[in-house]
PDB file of C-alpha atoms in Angstrom:
ATOM      1  CA  VAL A 688       0.000   0.000   0.000  1.00  0.00           C
ATOM      2  CA  VAL A 689       1.403   3.361  -1.000  1.00  0.00           C
ATOM      3  CA  ALA A 690       0.811   6.362   1.259  1.00  0.00           C
ATOM      4  CA  ALA A 691      -1.796   4.614   3.368  1.00  0.00           C
ATOM      5  CA  ASP A 692      -0.935   6.975   6.182  1.00  0.00           C
ATOM      6  CA  ASP A 693       1.234   9.984   6.983  1.00  0.00           C
ATOM      7  CA  GLU A 694       4.320   7.831   7.576  1.00  0.00           C
ATOM      8  CA  ASP A 695       4.044   6.204   4.140  1.00  0.00           C
ATOM      9  CA  LEU A 696       3.538   9.585   2.482  1.00  0.00           C
ATOM     10  CA  ASN A 697       6.565  10.997   4.271  1.00  0.00           C
ATOM     11  CA  ASN A 698       8.601   8.027   3.010  1.00  0.00           C
ATOM     12  CA  LEU A 699       8.002   9.342  -0.515  1.00  0.00           C
ATOM     13  CA  ALA A 700       9.331  12.757   0.463  1.00  0.00           C
ATOM     14  CA  ASP A 701      12.564  14.052  -0.969  1.00  0.00           C
ATOM     15  CA  PRO A 702      15.217  13.348   1.691  1.00  0.00           C
ATOM     16  CA  SER A 703      16.850  16.716   1.008  1.00  0.00           C
ATOM     17  CA  THR A 704      13.797  18.466   2.461  1.00  0.00           C
ATOM     18  CA  LYS A 705      13.203  18.742   6.166  1.00  0.00           C
ATOM     19  CA  GLU A 706      10.956  16.307   8.016  1.00  0.00           C
ATOM     20  CA  SER A 707       7.340  17.276   7.347  1.00  0.00           C
ATOM     21  CA  SER A 708       4.298  17.174   9.568  1.00  0.00           C
ATOM     22  CA  THR A 709       0.801  16.764   8.156  1.00  0.00           C
ATOM     23  CA  ASP A 710       0.360  20.551   8.246  1.00  0.00           C
ATOM     24  CA  GLU A 711       3.372  21.264   6.047  1.00  0.00           C
ATOM     25  CA  LEU A 712       4.021  20.934   2.336  1.00  0.00           C
ATOM     26  CA  ILE A 713       5.627  17.635   1.423  1.00  0.00           C
ATOM     27  CA  VAL A 714       8.009  17.669  -1.539  1.00  0.00           C
ATOM     28  CA  LEU A 715       7.820  14.297  -3.249  1.00  0.00           C
ATOM     29  CA  ASN A 716      10.838  12.643  -4.823  1.00  0.00           C
ATOM     30  CA  ASP A 717      10.469  12.021  -8.595  1.00  0.00           C
ATOM     31  CA  LYS A 718      12.563   8.841  -8.431  1.00  0.00           C
ATOM     32  CA  HIS A 719       9.908   7.173  -6.289  1.00  0.00           C
ATOM     33  CA  PHE A 720       7.253   7.941  -8.910  1.00  0.00           C
ATOM     34  CA  GLU A 721       9.348   6.483 -11.734  1.00  0.00           C
ATOM     35  CA  SER A 722       9.508   3.115  -9.982  1.00  0.00           C
ATOM     36  CA  MET A 723       5.810   3.004  -9.042  1.00  0.00           C
ATOM     37  CA  THR A 724       3.255   0.918 -10.912  1.00  0.00           C
ATOM     38  CA  ASP A 725       0.080   2.456 -12.299  1.00  0.00           C
ATOM     39  CA  GLU A 726      -1.874   0.826  -9.462  1.00  0.00           C
ATOM     40  CA  GLU A 727       0.441   2.362  -6.871  1.00  0.00           C
ATOM     41  CA  LEU A 728       0.123   5.796  -8.493  1.00  0.00           C
ATOM     42  CA  ASP A 729      -3.679   5.469  -8.564  1.00  0.00           C
ATOM     43  CA  LEU A 730      -3.686   4.517  -4.891  1.00  0.00           C
ATOM     44  CA  LEU A 731      -1.438   7.466  -4.061  1.00  0.00           C
ATOM     45  CA  VAL A 732      -3.792   9.911  -5.812  1.00  0.00           C
ATOM     46  CA  ASP A 733      -6.764   8.310  -4.068  1.00  0.00           C
ATOM     47  CA  ASN A 734      -5.102   8.643  -0.658  1.00  0.00           C
ATOM     48  CA  LEU A 735      -4.036  12.241  -1.275  1.00  0.00           C
ATOM     49  CA  LEU A 736      -7.578  13.202  -2.282  1.00  0.00           C
ATOM     50  CA  VAL A 737      -8.966  11.521   0.845  1.00  0.00           C
ATOM     51  CA  ARG A 738      -6.552  13.612   2.925  1.00  0.00           C
ATOM     52  CA  PHE A 739      -7.635  16.715   0.999  1.00  0.00           C
ATOM     53  CA  VAL A 740     -11.331  16.073   1.701  1.00  0.00           C
ATOM     54  CA  GLU A 741     -10.632  15.462   5.389  1.00  0.00           C
ATOM     55  CA  SER A 742      -8.633  18.708   5.571  1.00  0.00           C
ATOM     56  CA  LEU A 743     -11.413  20.554   3.767  1.00  0.00           C
ATOM     57  CA  ALA A 744     -13.961  19.170   6.235  1.00  0.00           C
ATOM     58  CA  GLU A 745     -11.852  20.434   9.123  1.00  0.00           C
ATOM     59  CA  THR A 746     -11.507  23.949   7.692  1.00  0.00           C
ATOM     60  CA  CYS A 747     -15.117  24.540   6.644  1.00  0.00           C
ATOM     61  CA  THR A 748     -17.091  26.214   9.404  1.00  0.00           C
ATOM     62  CA  THR A 749     -20.523  24.826   8.467  1.00  0.00           C
ATOM     63  CA  GLU A 750     -21.912  21.737   6.762  1.00  0.00           C
ATOM     64  CA  ALA A 751     -23.471  23.980   4.107  1.00  0.00           C
ATOM     65  CA  GLU A 752     -20.068  25.492   3.331  1.00  0.00           C
ATOM     66  CA  LEU A 753     -18.545  22.013   3.044  1.00  0.00           C
ATOM     67  CA  ARG A 754     -21.328  20.783   0.735  1.00  0.00           C
ATOM     68  CA  LYS A 755     -20.863  23.873  -1.449  1.00  0.00           C
ATOM     69  CA  GLU A 756     -17.125  23.167  -1.738  1.00  0.00           C
ATOM     70  CA  LEU A 757     -17.641  19.457  -2.432  1.00  0.00           C
ATOM     71  CA  ASP A 758     -20.294  20.060  -5.093  1.00  0.00           C
ATOM     72  CA  ALA A 759     -18.480  22.893  -6.887  1.00  0.00           C
ATOM     73  CA  PRO A 760     -17.282  21.941 -10.363  1.00  0.00           C
ATOM     74  CA  GLY A 761     -13.527  21.898 -10.880  1.00  0.00           C
ATOM     75  CA  LEU A 762     -11.608  22.952 -13.973  1.00  0.00           C
ATOM     76  CA  SER A 763     -12.782  19.796 -15.741  1.00  0.00           C
ATOM     77  CA  GLY A 764     -16.398  20.756 -15.053  1.00  0.00           C
ATOM     78  CA  PHE A 765     -16.941  17.809 -12.715  1.00  0.00           C
ATOM     79  CA  ALA A 766     -17.833  17.890  -9.051  1.00  0.00           C
ATOM     80  CA  LEU A 767     -15.352  15.932  -6.936  1.00  0.00           C
ATOM     81  CA  LEU A 768     -17.805  13.043  -6.437  1.00  0.00           C
ATOM     82  CA  HIS A 769     -18.303  12.680 -10.185  1.00  0.00           C
ATOM     83  CA  PHE A 770     -14.541  12.906 -10.775  1.00  0.00           C
ATOM     84  CA  ALA A 771     -13.937  10.213  -8.151  1.00  0.00           C
ATOM     85  CA  SER A 772     -16.602   7.971  -9.686  1.00  0.00           C
ATOM     86  CA  LEU A 773     -15.322   8.478 -13.221  1.00  0.00           C
ATOM     87  CA  TYR A 774     -11.751   7.586 -12.302  1.00  0.00           C
ATOM     88  CA  GLY A 775     -12.555   4.742  -9.895  1.00  0.00           C
ATOM     89  CA  LEU A 776     -11.244   6.419  -6.741  1.00  0.00           C
ATOM     90  CA  ASN A 777     -12.970   3.818  -4.594  1.00  0.00           C
ATOM     91  CA  SER A 778     -12.179   5.055  -1.093  1.00  0.00           C
ATOM     92  CA  LEU A 779     -13.069   8.636  -1.973  1.00  0.00           C
ATOM     93  CA  VAL A 780     -16.665   8.022  -3.130  1.00  0.00           C
ATOM     94  CA  PRO A 781     -18.104   6.833   0.233  1.00  0.00           C
ATOM     95  CA  LEU A 782     -16.156   9.530   2.062  1.00  0.00           C
ATOM     96  CA  LEU A 783     -17.600  12.269  -0.153  1.00  0.00           C
ATOM     97  CA  LEU A 784     -21.120  10.894   0.257  1.00  0.00           C
ATOM     98  CA  SER A 785     -20.712  10.688   4.038  1.00  0.00           C
ATOM     99  CA  ARG A 786     -19.503  14.307   4.092  1.00  0.00           C
ATOM    100  CA  GLY A 787     -22.575  15.517   2.199  1.00  0.00           C
ATOM    101  CA  ALA A 788     -21.551  15.585  -1.463  1.00  0.00           C
ATOM    102  CA  SER A 789     -24.608  15.371  -3.684  1.00  0.00           C
ATOM    103  CA  PRO A 790     -24.746  12.596  -6.285  1.00  0.00           C
ATOM    104  CA  ASN A 791     -27.431  14.624  -8.065  1.00  0.00           C
ATOM    105  CA  VAL A 792     -25.443  17.799  -8.686  1.00  0.00           C
ATOM    106  CA  ILE A 793     -25.346  18.614 -12.396  1.00  0.00           C
ATOM    107  CA  THR A 794     -21.865  18.846 -13.884  1.00  0.00           C
TER     108      THR A 794
END
């Protein structure tokens, strides 16, 4: 499992950067990506998006604000739930639904 938790994500960090906490920017090492399989890269993206949604949930002050953020279309025109469904980000879909993302939003 790639980046299943903060420790795994930090293991992908460039060793020339300082040790990072979850509140700091992590610089990832390109050499790790070159050796990763497509499945590992997909899992990494999935895990990073889960962390993003959890961080977003912590920073939004109301449930309505969170739903608005989750249902807003991105640059591709898709809401995050639709993007996650389209690209098979399996752990993200139930998380988004549990956080209030609407499956009926039009994108």
